[in-house]
Amino acid sequence: MAEVGFYHLLHLPLERALPKLLEKILDRGHRAIVLAGSNERVEILNTILWTYEENSWLPHGSASDGPPEAQPIFLTAEEENPNGADVLVTVDGRNPTKIESFVRIIDMFDGQNEELVLAARLRWQNYKDLGFKMTYWQQSEKGNWEKKE
């Protein structure tokens, strides 16, 4: 059964935190799906991953970039796994149902938006009730992740 990690964004926005988290996922030899709230959001994130740092590069793409199996990081608004990813990163409050092919699920949520925090708590409880191993990470002022108990 997959491990589910909740990542509570407090100081840096998703657009700055997501690329760093994806770098770590790739460094550990994983492939990832980023499940966003809309196709428009997918394209915004796709652009950000090309431009987030001057000397950085993350191999990624969306449906508009060619064969998904060629993308170590695939951005989508659909519940799919066309690149054979083993890590699912959800953003924009997405609550996936097709999770059986993943060894790790990362739920990133905006701690500045009370509605999104409440929705994240409901997702947490749902995963916990289903028996998943749960971890909670909170963003420090410098943007690092601190595991909380």
C-alpha positions as protocol buffer text, in pm:
chain_id: "A"
residue {
  index: 1
  type: MET
  ca { x: 0 y: 0 z: 0 }
}
residue {
  index: 2
  type: ALA
  ca { x: 125 y: 348 z: -89 }
}
residue {
  index: 3
  type: GLU
  ca { x: 259 y: 593 z: 165 }
}
residue {
  index: 4
  type: VAL
  ca { x: 77 y: 926 z: 164 }
}
residue {
  index: 5
  type: GLY
  ca { x: 262 y: 1245 z: 250 }
}
residue {
  index: 6
  type: PHE
  ca { x: 83 y: 1574 z: 306 }
}
residue {
  index: 7
  type: TYR
  ca { x: 294 y: 1882 z: 230 }
}
residue {
  index: 8
  type: HIS
  ca { x: 160 y: 2197 z: 397 }
}
residue {
  index: 9
  type: LEU
  ca { x: 271 y: 2506 z: 203 }
}
residue {
  index: 10
  type: LEU
  ca { x: 309 y: 2801 z: 439 }
}
residue {
  index: 11
  type: HIS
  ca { x: 586 y: 3032 z: 318 }
}
residue {
  index: 12
  type: LEU
  ca { x: 666 y: 2957 z: -47 }
}
residue {
  index: 13
  type: PRO
  ca { x: 397 y: 2909 z: -309 }
}
residue {
  index: 14
  type: LEU
  ca { x: 345 y: 2583 z: -492 }
}
residue {
  index: 15
  type: GLU
  ca { x: 513 y: 2728 z: -800 }
}
residue {
  index: 16
  type: ARG
  ca { x: 842 y: 2757 z: -608 }
}
residue {
  index: 17
  type: ALA
  ca { x: 811 y: 2446 z: -389 }
}
residue {
  index: 18
  type: LEU
  ca { x: 695 y: 2193 z: -650 }
}
residue {
  index: 19
  type: PRO
  ca { x: 1009 y: 2201 z: -868 }
}
residue {
  index: 20
  type: LYS
  ca { x: 1237 y: 2128 z: -571 }
}
residue {
  index: 21
  type: LEU
  ca { x: 1020 y: 1838 z: -460 }
}
residue {
  index: 22
  type: LEU
  ca { x: 1017 y: 1698 z: -814 }
}
residue {
  index: 23
  type: GLU
  ca { x: 1397 y: 1723 z: -828 }
}
residue {
  index: 24
  type: LYS
  ca { x: 1416 y: 1502 z: -518 }
}
residue {
  index: 25
  type: ILE
  ca { x: 1171 y: 1251 z: -666 }
}
residue {
  index: 26
  type: LEU
  ca { x: 1386 y: 1217 z: -980 }
}
residue {
  index: 27
  type: ASP
  ca { x: 1710 y: 1204 z: -779 }
}
residue {
  index: 28
  type: ARG
  ca { x: 1570 y: 898 z: -600 }
}
residue {
  index: 29
  type: GLY
  ca { x: 1505 y: 722 z: -930 }
}
residue {
  index: 30
  type: HIS
  ca { x: 1129 y: 767 z: -944 }
}
residue {
  index: 31
  type: ARG
  ca { x: 892 y: 883 z: -1215 }
}
residue {
  index: 32
  type: ALA
  ca { x: 607 y: 1117 z: -1126 }
}
residue {
  index: 33
  type: ILE
  ca { x: 261 y: 1228 z: -1226 }
}
residue {
  index: 34
  type: VAL
  ca { x: 155 y: 1578 z: -1122 }
}
residue {
  index: 35
  type: LEU
  ca { x: -224 y: 1582 z: -1102 }
}
residue {
  index: 36
  type: ALA
  ca { x: -350 y: 1941 z: -1133 }
}
residue {
  index: 37
  type: GLY
  ca { x: -695 y: 2097 z: -1112 }
}
residue {
  index: 38
  type: SER
  ca { x: -738 y: 2188 z: -1480 }
}
residue {
  index: 39
  type: ASN
  ca { x: -571 y: 2172 z: -1820 }
}
residue {
  index: 40
  type: GLU
  ca { x: -496 y: 2543 z: -1790 }
}
residue {
  index: 41
  type: ARG
  ca { x: -319 y: 2483 z: -1460 }
}
residue {
  index: 42
  type: VAL
  ca { x: -122 y: 2196 z: -1618 }
}
residue {
  index: 43
  type: GLU
  ca { x: 15 y: 2431 z: -1882 }
}
residue {
  index: 44
  type: ILE
  ca { x: 99 y: 2699 z: -1623 }
}
residue {
  index: 45
  type: LEU
  ca { x: 294 y: 2443 z: -1417 }
}
residue {
  index: 46
  type: ASN
  ca { x: 454 y: 2305 z: -1734 }
}
residue {
  index: 47
  type: THR
  ca { x: 590 y: 2652 z: -1813 }
}
residue {
  index: 48
  type: ILE
  ca { x: 706 y: 2707 z: -1455 }
}
residue {
  index: 49
  type: LEU
  ca { x: 905 y: 2383 z: -1458 }
}
residue {
  index: 50
  type: TRP
  ca { x: 1097 y: 2513 z: -1762 }
}
residue {
  index: 51
  type: THR
  ca { x: 1174 y: 2850 z: -1606 }
}
residue {
  index: 52
  type: TYR
  ca { x: 1188 y: 2809 z: -1225 }
}
residue {
  index: 53
  type: GLU
  ca { x: 1569 y: 2850 z: -1208 }
}
residue {
  index: 54
  type: GLU
  ca { x: 1812 y: 2971 z: -1470 }
}
residue {
  index: 55
  type: ASN
  ca { x: 2051 y: 2673 z: -1454 }
}
residue {
  index: 56
  type: SER
  ca { x: 1807 y: 2395 z: -1368 }
}
residue {
  index: 57
  type: TRP
  ca { x: 1628 y: 2149 z: -1588 }
}
residue {
  index: 58
  type: LEU
  ca { x: 1358 y: 1898 z: -1504 }
}
residue {
  index: 59
  type: PRO
  ca { x: 1264 y: 1646 z: -1774 }
}
residue {
  index: 60
  type: HIS
  ca { x: 887 y: 1683 z: -1790 }
}
residue {
  index: 61
  type: GLY
  ca { x: 591 y: 1741 z: -2015 }
}
residue {
  index: 62
  type: SER
  ca { x: 218 y: 1730 z: -2064 }
}
residue {
  index: 63
  type: ALA
  ca { x: -7 y: 1591 z: -2336 }
}
residue {
  index: 64
  type: SER
  ca { x: 92 y: 1884 z: -2556 }
}
residue {
  index: 65
  type: ASP
  ca { x: 460 y: 1777 z: -2547 }
}
residue {
  index: 66
  type: GLY
  ca { x: 453 y: 1443 z: -2722 }
}
residue {
  index: 67
  type: PRO
  ca { x: 460 y: 1083 z: -2598 }
}
residue {
  index: 68
  type: PRO
  ca { x: 392 y: 1071 z: -2223 }
}
residue {
  index: 69
  type: GLU
  ca { x: 605 y: 758 z: -2175 }
}
residue {
  index: 70
  type: ALA
  ca { x: 908 y: 973 z: -2267 }
}
residue {
  index: 71
  type: GLN
  ca { x: 840 y: 1211 z: -1976 }
}
residue {
  index: 72
  type: PRO
  ca { x: 986 y: 1122 z: -1632 }
}
residue {
  index: 73
  type: ILE
  ca { x: 747 y: 1386 z: -1493 }
}
residue {
  index: 74
  type: PHE
  ca { x: 406 y: 1404 z: -1658 }
}
residue {
  index: 75
  type: LEU
  ca { x: 162 y: 1684 z: -1580 }
}
residue {
  index: 76
  type: THR
  ca { x: -208 y: 1616 z: -1628 }
}
residue {
  index: 77
  type: ALA
  ca { x: -558 y: 1708 z: -1512 }
}
residue {
  index: 78
  type: GLU
  ca { x: -679 y: 1351 z: -1575 }
}
residue {
  index: 79
  type: GLU
  ca { x: -649 y: 1051 z: -1347 }
}
residue {
  index: 80
  type: GLU
  ca { x: -405 y: 858 z: -1560 }
}
residue {
  index: 81
  type: ASN
  ca { x: -55 y: 713 z: -1548 }
}
residue {
  index: 82
  type: PRO
  ca { x: 71 y: 710 z: -1907 }
}
residue {
  index: 83
  type: ASN
  ca { x: 440 y: 743 z: -1814 }
}
residue {
  index: 84
  type: GLY
  ca { x: 448 y: 448 z: -1571 }
}
residue {
  index: 85
  type: ALA
  ca { x: 506 y: 674 z: -1270 }
}
residue {
  index: 86
  type: ASP
  ca { x: 533 y: 533 z: -919 }
}
residue {
  index: 87
  type: VAL
  ca { x: 486 y: 871 z: -742 }
}
residue {
  index: 88
  type: LEU
  ca { x: 169 y: 1077 z: -765 }
}
residue {
  index: 89
  type: VAL
  ca { x: 184 y: 1445 z: -670 }
}
residue {
  index: 90
  type: THR
  ca { x: -156 y: 1608 z: -627 }
}
residue {
  index: 91
  type: VAL
  ca { x: -209 y: 1984 z: -626 }
}
residue {
  index: 92
  type: ASP
  ca { x: -508 y: 2219 z: -637 }
}
residue {
  index: 93
  type: GLY
  ca { x: -700 y: 2005 z: -387 }
}
residue {
  index: 94
  type: ARG
  ca { x: -727 y: 1704 z: -617 }
}
residue {
  index: 95
  type: ASN
  ca { x: -860 y: 1390 z: -450 }
}
residue {
  index: 96
  type: PRO
  ca { x: -758 y: 1098 z: -673 }
}
residue {
  index: 97
  type: THR
  ca { x: -934 y: 763 z: -676 }
}
residue {
  index: 98
  type: LYS
  ca { x: -700 y: 572 z: -911 }
}
residue {
  index: 99
  type: ILE
  ca { x: -401 y: 533 z: -681 }
}
residue {
  index: 100
  type: GLU
  ca { x: -319 y: 162 z: -688 }
}
residue {
  index: 101
  type: SER
  ca { x: -17 y: 192 z: -920 }
}
residue {
  index: 102
  type: PHE
  ca { x: 172 y: 437 z: -695 }
}
residue {
  index: 103
  type: VAL
  ca { x: 414 y: 361 z: -411 }
}
residue {
  index: 104
  type: ARG
  ca { x: 395 y: 720 z: -284 }
}
residue {
  index: 105
  type: ILE
  ca { x: 130 y: 990 z: -298 }
}
residue {
  index: 106
  type: ILE
  ca { x: 222 y: 1350 z: -223 }
}
residue {
  index: 107
  type: ASP
  ca { x: -61 y: 1591 z: -148 }
}
residue {
  index: 108
  type: MET
  ca { x: 56 y: 1953 z: -162 }
}
residue {
  index: 109
  type: PHE
  ca { x: -186 y: 2211 z: -25 }
}
residue {
  index: 110
  type: ASP
  ca { x: -185 y: 2586 z: 36 }
}
residue {
  index: 111
  type: GLY
  ca { x: -182 y: 2661 z: 408 }
}
residue {
  index: 112
  type: GLN
  ca { x: -284 y: 3023 z: 342 }
}
residue {
  index: 113
  type: ASN
  ca { x: -625 y: 2915 z: 211 }
}
residue {
  index: 114
  type: GLU
  ca { x: -853 y: 2792 z: 491 }
}
residue {
  index: 115
  type: GLU
  ca { x: -1088 y: 2618 z: 249 }
}
residue {
  index: 116
  type: LEU
  ca { x: -799 y: 2417 z: 104 }
}
residue {
  index: 117
  type: VAL
  ca { x: -671 y: 2334 z: 454 }
}
residue {
  index: 118
  type: LEU
  ca { x: -1013 y: 2200 z: 556 }
}
residue {
  index: 119
  type: ALA
  ca { x: -1034 y: 1994 z: 236 }
}
residue {
  index: 120
  type: ALA
  ca { x: -683 y: 1856 z: 303 }
}
residue {
  index: 121
  type: ARG
  ca { x: -793 y: 1746 z: 650 }
}
residue {
  index: 122
  type: LEU
  ca { x: -1081 y: 1552 z: 495 }
}
residue {
  index: 123
  type: ARG
  ca { x: -845 y: 1385 z: 245 }
}
residue {
  index: 124
  type: TRP
  ca { x: -605 y: 1300 z: 530 }
}
residue {
  index: 125
  type: GLN
  ca { x: -883 y: 1132 z: 726 }
}
residue {
  index: 126
  type: ASN
  ca { x: -1001 y: 942 z: 419 }
}
residue {
  index: 127
  type: TYR
  ca { x: -654 y: 804 z: 346 }
}
residue {
  index: 128
  type: LYS
  ca { x: -605 y: 720 z: 713 }
}
residue {
  index: 129
  type: ASP
  ca { x: -939 y: 537 z: 729 }
}
residue {
  index: 130
  type: LEU
  ca { x: -831 y: 333 z: 427 }
}
residue {
  index: 131
  type: GLY
  ca { x: -520 y: 219 z: 616 }
}
residue {
  index: 132
  type: PHE
  ca { x: -247 y: 415 z: 439 }
}
residue {
  index: 133
  type: LYS
  ca { x: 78 y: 502 z: 616 }
}
residue {
  index: 134
  type: MET
  ca { x: 62 y: 878 z: 667 }
}
residue {
  index: 135
  type: THR
  ca { x: 327 y: 1149 z: 701 }
}
residue {
  index: 136
  type: TYR
  ca { x: 283 y: 1523 z: 747 }
}
residue {
  index: 137
  type: TRP
  ca { x: 540 y: 1778 z: 632 }
}
residue {
  index: 138
  type: GLN
  ca { x: 524 y: 2147 z: 711 }
}
residue {
  index: 139
  type: GLN
  ca { x: 712 y: 2414 z: 521 }
}
residue {
  index: 140
  type: SER
  ca { x: 965 y: 2618 z: 720 }
}
residue {
  index: 141
  type: GLU
  ca { x: 1021 y: 2990 z: 665 }
}
residue {
  index: 142
  type: LYS
  ca { x: 1315 y: 2906 z: 436 }
}
residue {
  index: 143
  type: GLY
  ca { x: 1098 y: 2671 z: 230 }
}
residue {
  index: 144
  type: ASN
  ca { x: 1247 y: 2348 z: 365 }
}
residue {
  index: 145
  type: TRP
  ca { x: 1024 y: 2061 z: 470 }
}
residue {
  index: 146
  type: GLU
  ca { x: 1001 y: 1959 z: 836 }
}
residue {
  index: 147
  type: LYS
  ca { x: 839 y: 1630 z: 927 }
}
residue {
  index: 148
  type: LYS
  ca { x: 585 y: 1673 z: 1205 }
}
residue {
  index: 149
  type: GLU
  ca { x: 438 y: 1408 z: 1429 }
}
